[in-house]
Amino acid sequence: MNEVIYEAIEAIRTMIVKNKQYLTDLDSPIGDSDHGINMARGFDAVMLKLENSNDPDIASVLKKIGLALISSVGGASGPLYGTAFLRAAVPAQGKTDFNAVLVKDMLSAAIQGIKDRGKASQGEKTMIDALEPAYEAFSSGCDNGGTLLECFELASKAALEGVEFTKKIIATKGRASYLGNRSIGHQDPGATSSYLMLKALTDFCSKKEGEANDGRNCNCIAQQESC
Amino acid sequence: MVGIVIVSHSKKVAEGIKDIAVQMADKNQRIIPAGGTADERIGTDAILISKAIEEADTGFGVVVMVDLGSAVLSANMAIELLGGSLKSAVKVADAPLLEGTLSAVIRASCDGTLDEVLNEAVNSRHALKL
């Protein structure tokens, strides 16, 4: 089992579970009041599926995560995030260590997967409004030779700005689109969960880098590789 | 005969629509409900839908009827998860769930082709009630 990816996913699960009520509350005025519940259930299923697995490469783990989300979430975020993880597995094929370039490619594939599945583009009050700016920020950080942590920090910041932006716009995709103008003023739950996942990975990366600087053994995440 | 899969967020809705449609169907017509999640919550489940499509197919393809939002995403995901030649013989109908299912079942029971069944379902959106 690839320990780092297991710990990273556990960090995402913890973040989602901690924000379960918050995500569900955001989903209540403009959706079907289940986003936090669905996401928490999804990541619980992911952890169960990974419990006794011993996959050598990142791609096999990502595929398991994707399928677990698809079969357990129940809402639109199941096929959307499920597709994201399945697509992220493509550039990770045969890879066992993370670096900024690989994560950039994984993010790119994941976001394209979400766009293909949901047929959404930026400005429609969806997770894309957090993810697309996050990818652009990550990518430019990577092109400037940033470490994985630096790239994640840029991505999280951009995602949070994207989440704020969703308050100002009308939903034209998903259940919130039934509300039309009344969706203005509400923050999109999907964009929020996307931000929370990136934030969890940023915090995880920061923790790992701290551990590596403390002289403890971490051969995985603090490595720098420029684009 | 072309198989029909009914996808709804609610297990009861999918089963209820099947019950209505069966009254109009040939006795060999396969109509498989795929409503709710595997643990019977409100929602849709691509894996469940994928299995329903396999069950509905008798070699003539399958038309998948869907309700809202994630039903469409999950149905498309389910088709991607299918193996082999079945993948290209499954169509998602852009149609009202109840009326579309009835129209599709009637056409399928009269040995309609995959495209004929799909068109019949899609055209049901024009049916007037008053």
Tab-separated table of C-alpha atoms in Angstrom:
chain	number	residue	atom	x	y	z
A	1	MET	CA	0.000	0.000	0.000
A	2	ASN	CA	1.182	3.433	-0.910
A	3	GLU	CA	1.190	5.033	2.560
A	4	VAL	CA	1.280	8.643	1.411
A	5	ILE	CA	-1.818	8.450	-0.756
A	6	TYR	CA	-3.658	6.594	2.005
A	7	GLU	CA	-2.789	9.348	4.493
A	8	ALA	CA	-3.701	12.052	1.955
A	9	ILE	CA	-7.126	10.511	1.355
A	10	GLU	CA	-7.628	10.122	5.103
A	11	ALA	CA	-6.869	13.861	5.399
A	12	ILE	CA	-9.539	14.603	2.779
A	13	ARG	CA	-12.030	12.351	4.568
A	14	THR	CA	-11.369	14.054	7.894
A	15	MET	CA	-11.892	17.483	6.306
A	16	ILE	CA	-15.155	16.390	4.642
A	17	VAL	CA	-16.506	14.727	7.795
A	18	LYS	CA	-15.611	17.821	9.839
A	19	ASN	CA	-17.560	19.953	7.365
A	20	LYS	CA	-20.413	17.499	6.795
A	21	GLN	CA	-23.068	19.716	8.394
A	22	TYR	CA	-21.636	22.883	6.802
A	23	LEU	CA	-21.810	21.369	3.287
A	24	THR	CA	-25.309	20.060	3.905
A	25	ASP	CA	-26.413	23.481	5.210
A	26	LEU	CA	-25.020	25.155	2.072
A	27	ASP	CA	-26.955	22.630	-0.019
A	28	SER	CA	-30.202	23.280	1.810
A	29	PRO	CA	-31.357	26.615	0.291
A	30	ILE	CA	-30.296	25.826	-3.298
A	31	GLY	CA	-30.107	22.052	-3.493
A	32	ASP	CA	-31.399	18.840	-1.997
A	33	SER	CA	-29.752	19.217	1.436
A	34	ASP	CA	-27.539	16.178	1.185
A	35	HIS	CA	-24.115	17.234	-0.103
A	36	GLY	CA	-22.237	16.880	3.196
A	37	ILE	CA	-24.003	13.638	4.103
A	38	ASN	CA	-23.338	12.196	0.633
A	39	MET	CA	-19.686	13.224	0.563
A	40	ALA	CA	-18.993	11.897	4.063
A	41	ARG	CA	-20.634	8.597	3.140
A	42	GLY	CA	-18.566	8.489	-0.037
A	43	PHE	CA	-15.234	8.963	1.700
A	44	ASP	CA	-16.182	6.486	4.430
A	45	ALA	CA	-16.772	3.963	1.626
A	46	VAL	CA	-13.419	4.922	0.100
A	47	MET	CA	-11.584	4.238	3.374
A	48	LEU	CA	-13.320	0.859	3.735
A	49	LYS	CA	-12.345	-0.071	0.191
A	50	LEU	CA	-8.713	0.907	0.775
A	51	GLU	CA	-8.488	-0.709	4.206
A	52	ASN	CA	-6.850	-3.959	3.219
A	53	SER	CA	-5.502	-3.057	-0.173
A	54	ASN	CA	-1.880	-3.214	-1.078
A	55	ASP	CA	-1.587	-1.367	-4.365
A	56	PRO	CA	1.881	-0.676	-5.645
A	57	ASP	CA	1.081	2.431	-7.679
A	58	ILE	CA	-0.924	5.627	-7.279
A	59	ALA	CA	-3.137	4.855	-10.278
A	60	SER	CA	-4.627	1.657	-8.794
A	61	VAL	CA	-5.488	3.473	-5.581
A	62	LEU	CA	-7.100	6.360	-7.486
A	63	LYS	CA	-9.237	3.940	-9.504
A	64	LYS	CA	-10.495	2.279	-6.319
A	65	ILE	CA	-11.315	5.689	-4.850
A	66	GLY	CA	-13.225	6.689	-7.987
A	67	LEU	CA	-15.313	3.507	-8.074
A	68	ALA	CA	-16.052	3.712	-4.341
A	69	LEU	CA	-17.335	7.291	-4.754
A	70	ILE	CA	-19.431	6.367	-7.794
A	71	SER	CA	-21.160	3.544	-5.948
A	72	SER	CA	-21.707	5.252	-2.596
A	73	VAL	CA	-22.269	9.015	-2.868
A	74	GLY	CA	-25.730	9.002	-4.461
A	75	GLY	CA	-25.839	12.621	-5.662
A	76	ALA	CA	-24.310	14.227	-8.750
A	77	SER	CA	-21.014	14.590	-6.896
A	78	GLY	CA	-20.624	10.767	-7.040
A	79	PRO	CA	-20.176	10.451	-10.801
A	80	LEU	CA	-18.439	13.855	-10.942
A	81	TYR	CA	-15.759	13.279	-8.283
A	82	GLY	CA	-15.671	9.578	-9.218
A	83	THR	CA	-14.804	10.482	-12.796
A	84	ALA	CA	-12.217	12.986	-11.503
A	85	PHE	CA	-10.349	10.284	-9.561
A	86	LEU	CA	-10.598	7.754	-12.419
A	87	ARG	CA	-9.185	10.308	-14.872
A	88	ALA	CA	-6.456	11.421	-12.454
A	89	ALA	CA	-5.290	7.795	-12.487
A	90	VAL	CA	-4.289	8.073	-16.152
A	91	PRO	CA	-1.193	10.315	-15.742
A	92	ALA	CA	-0.393	8.479	-12.463
A	93	GLN	CA	-0.075	5.115	-14.205
A	94	GLY	CA	2.992	3.291	-12.873
A	95	LYS	CA	3.932	6.209	-10.580
A	96	THR	CA	4.625	5.685	-6.882
A	97	ASP	CA	5.816	9.152	-5.764
A	98	PHE	CA	4.165	12.536	-5.983
A	99	ASN	CA	5.719	15.723	-7.305
A	100	ALA	CA	4.347	19.037	-8.543
A	101	VAL	CA	4.442	18.083	-12.230
A	102	LEU	CA	2.573	14.828	-11.688
A	103	VAL	CA	-0.047	16.477	-9.476
A	104	LYS	CA	-0.505	19.227	-12.063
A	105	ASP	CA	-1.220	16.588	-14.720
A	106	MET	CA	-3.532	14.717	-12.353
A	107	LEU	CA	-5.476	17.902	-11.580
A	108	SER	CA	-5.770	18.730	-15.250
A	109	ALA	CA	-7.104	15.250	-16.096
A	110	ALA	CA	-9.472	15.270	-13.111
A	111	ILE	CA	-10.973	18.670	-13.971
A	112	GLN	CA	-11.403	17.734	-17.620
A	113	GLY	CA	-13.205	14.591	-16.419
A	114	ILE	CA	-15.619	16.653	-14.320
A	115	LYS	CA	-16.270	18.984	-17.262
A	116	ASP	CA	-16.891	16.062	-19.621
A	117	ARG	CA	-19.247	14.369	-17.176
A	118	GLY	CA	-21.185	17.435	-16.040
A	119	LYS	CA	-20.862	19.469	-19.241
A	120	ALA	CA	-20.246	22.535	-17.099
A	121	SER	CA	-17.897	25.444	-17.672
A	122	GLN	CA	-16.708	28.277	-15.462
A	123	GLY	CA	-19.351	30.771	-14.308
A	124	GLU	CA	-22.225	28.286	-13.875
A	125	LYS	CA	-21.982	28.061	-10.072
A	126	THR	CA	-20.456	24.596	-9.874
A	127	MET	CA	-17.299	22.924	-8.573
A	128	ILE	CA	-15.589	24.089	-11.778
A	129	ASP	CA	-15.656	27.658	-10.407
A	130	ALA	CA	-13.289	26.543	-7.640
A	131	LEU	CA	-11.311	23.942	-9.582
A	132	GLU	CA	-10.453	25.771	-12.766
A	133	PRO	CA	-8.816	28.791	-11.052
A	134	ALA	CA	-7.146	26.348	-8.652
A	135	TYR	CA	-5.622	24.458	-11.543
A	136	GLU	CA	-4.436	27.660	-13.224
A	137	ALA	CA	-2.782	28.824	-9.998
A	138	PHE	CA	-1.218	25.401	-9.381
A	139	SER	CA	0.033	25.253	-12.939
A	140	SER	CA	1.644	28.704	-12.895
A	141	GLY	CA	3.245	27.903	-9.530
A	142	CYS	CA	4.616	24.711	-11.015
A	143	ASP	CA	5.898	26.496	-14.140
A	144	ASN	CA	7.747	28.919	-11.844
A	145	GLY	CA	9.512	26.034	-10.133
A	146	GLY	CA	7.366	25.979	-7.001
A	147	THR	CA	7.385	23.024	-4.629
A	148	LEU	CA	4.339	20.802	-4.344
A	149	LEU	CA	3.359	22.616	-1.147
A	150	GLU	CA	3.748	26.063	-2.731
A	151	CYS	CA	1.630	24.981	-5.702
A	152	PHE	CA	-1.073	23.580	-3.409
A	153	GLU	CA	-1.103	26.806	-1.369
A	154	LEU	CA	-1.670	28.843	-4.531
A	155	ALA	CA	-4.355	26.417	-5.684
A	156	SER	CA	-6.232	26.520	-2.355
A	157	LYS	CA	-6.201	30.303	-2.315
A	158	ALA	CA	-7.547	30.486	-5.873
A	159	ALA	CA	-10.193	27.855	-5.090
A	160	LEU	CA	-11.404	29.832	-2.092
A	161	GLU	CA	-11.723	32.948	-4.259
A	162	GLY	CA	-13.673	30.811	-6.724
A	163	VAL	CA	-16.002	29.693	-3.930
A	164	GLU	CA	-16.615	33.357	-3.005
A	165	PHE	CA	-17.348	34.118	-6.659
A	166	THR	CA	-20.129	31.483	-6.725
A	167	LYS	CA	-22.143	33.675	-4.322
A	168	LYS	CA	-22.440	36.355	-6.977
A	169	ILE	CA	-23.689	34.277	-9.888
A	170	ILE	CA	-26.830	32.445	-11.027
A	171	ALA	CA	-26.801	28.671	-11.110
A	172	THR	CA	-27.391	27.302	-14.587
A	173	LYS	CA	-26.418	23.688	-13.865
A	174	GLY	CA	-27.713	21.160	-11.385
A	175	ARG	CA	-30.579	21.316	-8.937
A	176	ALA	CA	-29.872	24.974	-8.049
A	177	SER	CA	-30.709	26.014	-11.619
A	178	TYR	CA	-34.397	25.432	-10.806
A	179	LEU	CA	-34.133	28.480	-8.537
A	180	GLY	CA	-32.900	30.869	-11.235
A	181	ASN	CA	-32.206	34.353	-9.815
A	182	ARG	CA	-32.978	33.163	-6.299
A	183	SER	CA	-29.710	31.198	-6.358
A	184	ILE	CA	-27.742	34.488	-6.237
A	185	GLY	CA	-26.242	35.167	-2.796
A	186	HIS	CA	-25.797	31.484	-2.023
A	187	GLN	CA	-22.419	29.780	-2.016
A	188	ASP	CA	-22.159	26.649	-4.152
A	189	PRO	CA	-21.734	23.477	-2.060
A	190	GLY	CA	-19.862	21.606	-4.817
A	191	ALA	CA	-17.336	24.414	-5.242
A	192	THR	CA	-16.966	24.413	-1.459
A	193	SER	CA	-16.254	20.677	-1.219
A	194	SER	CA	-13.723	21.007	-4.046
A	195	TYR	CA	-11.980	23.791	-2.119
A	196	LEU	CA	-12.056	21.754	1.107
A	197	MET	CA	-10.381	18.802	-0.607
A	198	LEU	CA	-7.617	21.029	-1.973
A	199	LYS	CA	-7.243	22.663	1.443
A	200	ALA	CA	-6.951	19.225	3.085
A	201	LEU	CA	-4.208	18.265	0.623
A	202	THR	CA	-2.410	21.581	1.208
A	203	ASP	CA	-2.477	21.109	4.985
A	204	PHE	CA	-1.374	17.493	4.578
A	205	CYS	CA	1.506	18.530	2.347
A	206	SER	CA	2.519	21.223	4.808
A	207	LYS	CA	2.507	18.711	7.649
A	208	LYS	CA	4.634	16.289	5.615
A	209	GLU	CA	7.114	18.996	4.688
A	210	GLY	CA	7.356	19.956	8.362
A	211	GLU	CA	8.076	16.353	9.280
A	212	ALA	CA	10.741	16.128	6.565
A	213	ASN	CA	12.371	19.345	7.824
A	214	ASP	CA	12.392	17.877	11.309
A	215	GLY	CA	14.716	15.254	9.929
A	216	ARG	CA	12.171	12.502	10.008
A	217	ASN	CA	11.950	10.161	7.102
A	218	CYS	CA	9.708	11.368	4.322
A	219	ASN	CA	10.814	10.477	0.854
A	220	CYS	CA	7.584	11.311	-0.750
A	221	ILE	CA	6.052	14.671	-0.767
A	222	ALA	CA	8.637	17.340	-0.088
A	223	GLN	CA	10.639	16.611	-3.190
A	224	GLN	CA	10.856	19.433	-5.618
A	225	GLU	CA	10.689	18.920	-9.322
A	226	SER	CA	10.400	21.923	-11.576
A	227	CYS	CA	8.183	21.930	-14.622
B	1	MET	CA	-36.811	-6.820	-27.682
B	2	VAL	CA	-35.094	-3.606	-26.657
B	3	GLY	CA	-34.732	-3.507	-22.862
B	4	ILE	CA	-35.818	-0.579	-20.712
B	5	VAL	CA	-34.092	0.660	-17.542
B	6	ILE	CA	-35.881	3.151	-15.275
B	7	VAL	CA	-33.542	5.419	-13.301
B	8	SER	CA	-35.004	7.599	-10.571
B	9	HIS	CA	-33.666	9.148	-7.388
B	10	SER	CA	-36.343	7.126	-5.613
B	11	LYS	CA	-36.489	3.339	-5.581
B	12	LYS	CA	-40.261	3.566	-5.113
B	13	VAL	CA	-40.685	5.844	-8.130
B	14	ALA	CA	-38.651	3.527	-10.387
B	15	GLU	CA	-40.564	0.465	-9.203
B	16	GLY	CA	-43.912	2.270	-9.399
B	17	ILE	CA	-43.312	3.371	-12.962
B	18	LYS	CA	-42.314	-0.166	-13.848
B	19	ASP	CA	-45.601	-1.426	-12.353
B	20	ILE	CA	-47.549	1.018	-14.542
B	21	ALA	CA	-45.533	0.186	-17.663
B	22	VAL	CA	-45.810	-3.582	-17.229
B	23	GLN	CA	-49.565	-3.336	-17.851
B	24	MET	CA	-48.812	-2.239	-21.416
B	25	ALA	CA	-45.854	-4.524	-22.075
B	26	ASP	CA	-45.315	-7.829	-23.835
B	27	LYS	CA	-44.757	-10.580	-21.260
B	28	ASN	CA	-41.171	-11.044	-22.453
B	29	GLN	CA	-40.387	-7.336	-22.266
B	30	ARG	CA	-37.579	-6.572	-19.822
B	31	ILE	CA	-38.165	-3.470	-17.709
B	32	ILE	CA	-35.605	-3.078	-14.938
B	33	PRO	CA	-35.974	-0.397	-12.252
B	34	ALA	CA	-32.741	1.146	-10.931
B	35	GLY	CA	-33.927	3.689	-8.383
B	36	GLY	CA	-32.193	5.115	-5.323
B	37	THR	CA	-28.793	4.105	-4.016
B	38	ALA	CA	-27.623	0.595	-3.111
B	39	ASP	CA	-28.375	1.374	0.552
B	40	GLU	CA	-31.846	2.657	-0.395
B	41	ARG	CA	-31.317	6.378	0.096
B	42	ILE	CA	-32.617	9.010	-2.324
B	43	GLY	CA	-30.034	9.318	-5.081
B	44	THR	CA	-28.647	7.447	-8.063
B	45	ASP	CA	-25.935	4.823	-8.338
B	46	ALA	CA	-23.986	4.206	-11.537
B	47	ILE	CA	-22.969	0.677	-10.498
B	48	LEU	CA	-26.595	-0.278	-9.803
B	49	ILE	CA	-27.648	1.216	-13.168
B	50	SER	CA	-24.855	-0.615	-14.943
B	51	LYS	CA	-26.090	-3.958	-13.564
B	52	ALA	CA	-29.683	-3.072	-14.504
B	53	ILE	CA	-28.605	-2.370	-18.106
B	54	GLU	CA	-26.911	-5.782	-18.317
B	55	GLU	CA	-30.050	-7.396	-16.934
B	56	ALA	CA	-32.306	-5.527	-19.391
B	57	ASP	CA	-30.335	-6.472	-22.485
B	58	THR	CA	-31.371	-9.458	-24.600
B	59	GLY	CA	-29.113	-8.584	-27.519
B	60	PHE	CA	-31.199	-5.739	-28.957
B	61	GLY	CA	-29.860	-2.882	-26.855
B	62	VAL	CA	-31.283	-0.879	-23.962
B	63	VAL	CA	-32.972	2.511	-23.572
B	64	VAL	CA	-32.351	4.168	-20.200
B	65	MET	CA	-35.054	6.486	-18.839
B	66	VAL	CA	-33.890	9.110	-16.307
B	67	ASP	CA	-35.436	11.630	-13.897
B	68	LEU	CA	-33.297	14.600	-12.761
B	69	GLY	CA	-29.695	15.845	-12.782
B	70	SER	CA	-27.496	13.188	-11.273
B	71	ALA	CA	-29.645	10.473	-12.883
B	72	VAL	CA	-28.263	11.622	-16.236
B	73	LEU	CA	-24.679	11.740	-14.933
B	74	SER	CA	-24.989	8.325	-13.295
B	75	ALA	CA	-26.590	6.798	-16.406
B	76	ASN	CA	-23.765	8.066	-18.612
B	77	MET	CA	-21.221	6.835	-16.066
B	78	ALA	CA	-22.960	3.435	-15.993
B	79	ILE	CA	-22.650	3.113	-19.769
B	80	GLU	CA	-18.913	3.849	-19.548
B	81	LEU	CA	-18.567	1.102	-16.949
B	82	LEU	CA	-20.126	-1.504	-19.279
B	83	GLY	CA	-17.849	-3.870	-21.078
B	84	GLY	CA	-17.730	-4.962	-24.699
B	85	SER	CA	-20.300	-4.359	-27.402
B	86	LEU	CA	-23.216	-3.519	-25.100
B	87	LYS	CA	-21.740	-0.049	-24.473
B	88	SER	CA	-22.636	1.151	-27.985
B	89	ALA	CA	-26.143	-0.336	-27.808
B	90	VAL	CA	-27.378	1.724	-24.860
B	91	LYS	CA	-29.083	5.121	-25.212
B	92	VAL	CA	-30.218	7.589	-22.558
B	93	ALA	CA	-33.588	9.121	-23.453
B	94	ASP	CA	-34.074	12.883	-23.051
B	95	ALA	CA	-37.695	12.379	-22.092
B	96	PRO	CA	-40.211	12.653	-19.240
B	97	LEU	CA	-39.816	9.642	-16.996
B	98	LEU	CA	-43.347	8.227	-16.766
B	99	GLU	CA	-44.699	9.154	-20.193
B	100	GLY	CA	-41.382	8.324	-21.840
B	101	THR	CA	-41.164	4.919	-20.195
B	102	LEU	CA	-44.706	4.009	-21.280
B	103	SER	CA	-44.044	5.091	-24.879
B	104	ALA	CA	-40.708	3.264	-24.949
B	105	VAL	CA	-42.166	0.063	-23.502
B	106	ILE	CA	-45.025	-0.001	-25.999
B	107	ARG	CA	-42.672	0.504	-28.956
B	108	ALA	CA	-40.181	-2.035	-27.620
B	109	SER	CA	-42.930	-4.610	-27.066
B	110	CYS	CA	-43.867	-4.246	-30.771
B	111	ASP	CA	-40.313	-5.179	-31.733
B	112	GLY	CA	-39.164	-1.598	-32.331
B	113	THR	CA	-35.474	-1.048	-33.010
B	114	LEU	CA	-33.237	0.761	-30.508
B	115	ASP	CA	-33.587	4.062	-32.404
B	116	GLU	CA	-37.364	3.660	-32.789
B	117	VAL	CA	-37.805	3.022	-29.077
B	118	LEU	CA	-35.582	5.978	-28.217
B	119	ASN	CA	-37.491	8.315	-30.582
B	120	GLU	CA	-40.834	7.177	-29.220
B	121	ALA	CA	-39.646	7.988	-25.693
B	122	VAL	CA	-38.262	11.392	-26.661
B	123	ASN	CA	-41.421	12.339	-28.586
B	124	SER	CA	-43.591	11.595	-25.563
B	125	ARG	CA	-42.596	15.017	-24.204
B	126	HIS	CA	-45.057	16.572	-26.672
B	127	ALA	CA	-48.051	14.619	-25.399
B	128	LEU	CA	-50.756	16.978	-24.157
B	129	LYS	CA	-52.886	16.168	-21.146
B	130	LEU	CA	-55.521	18.877	-21.471
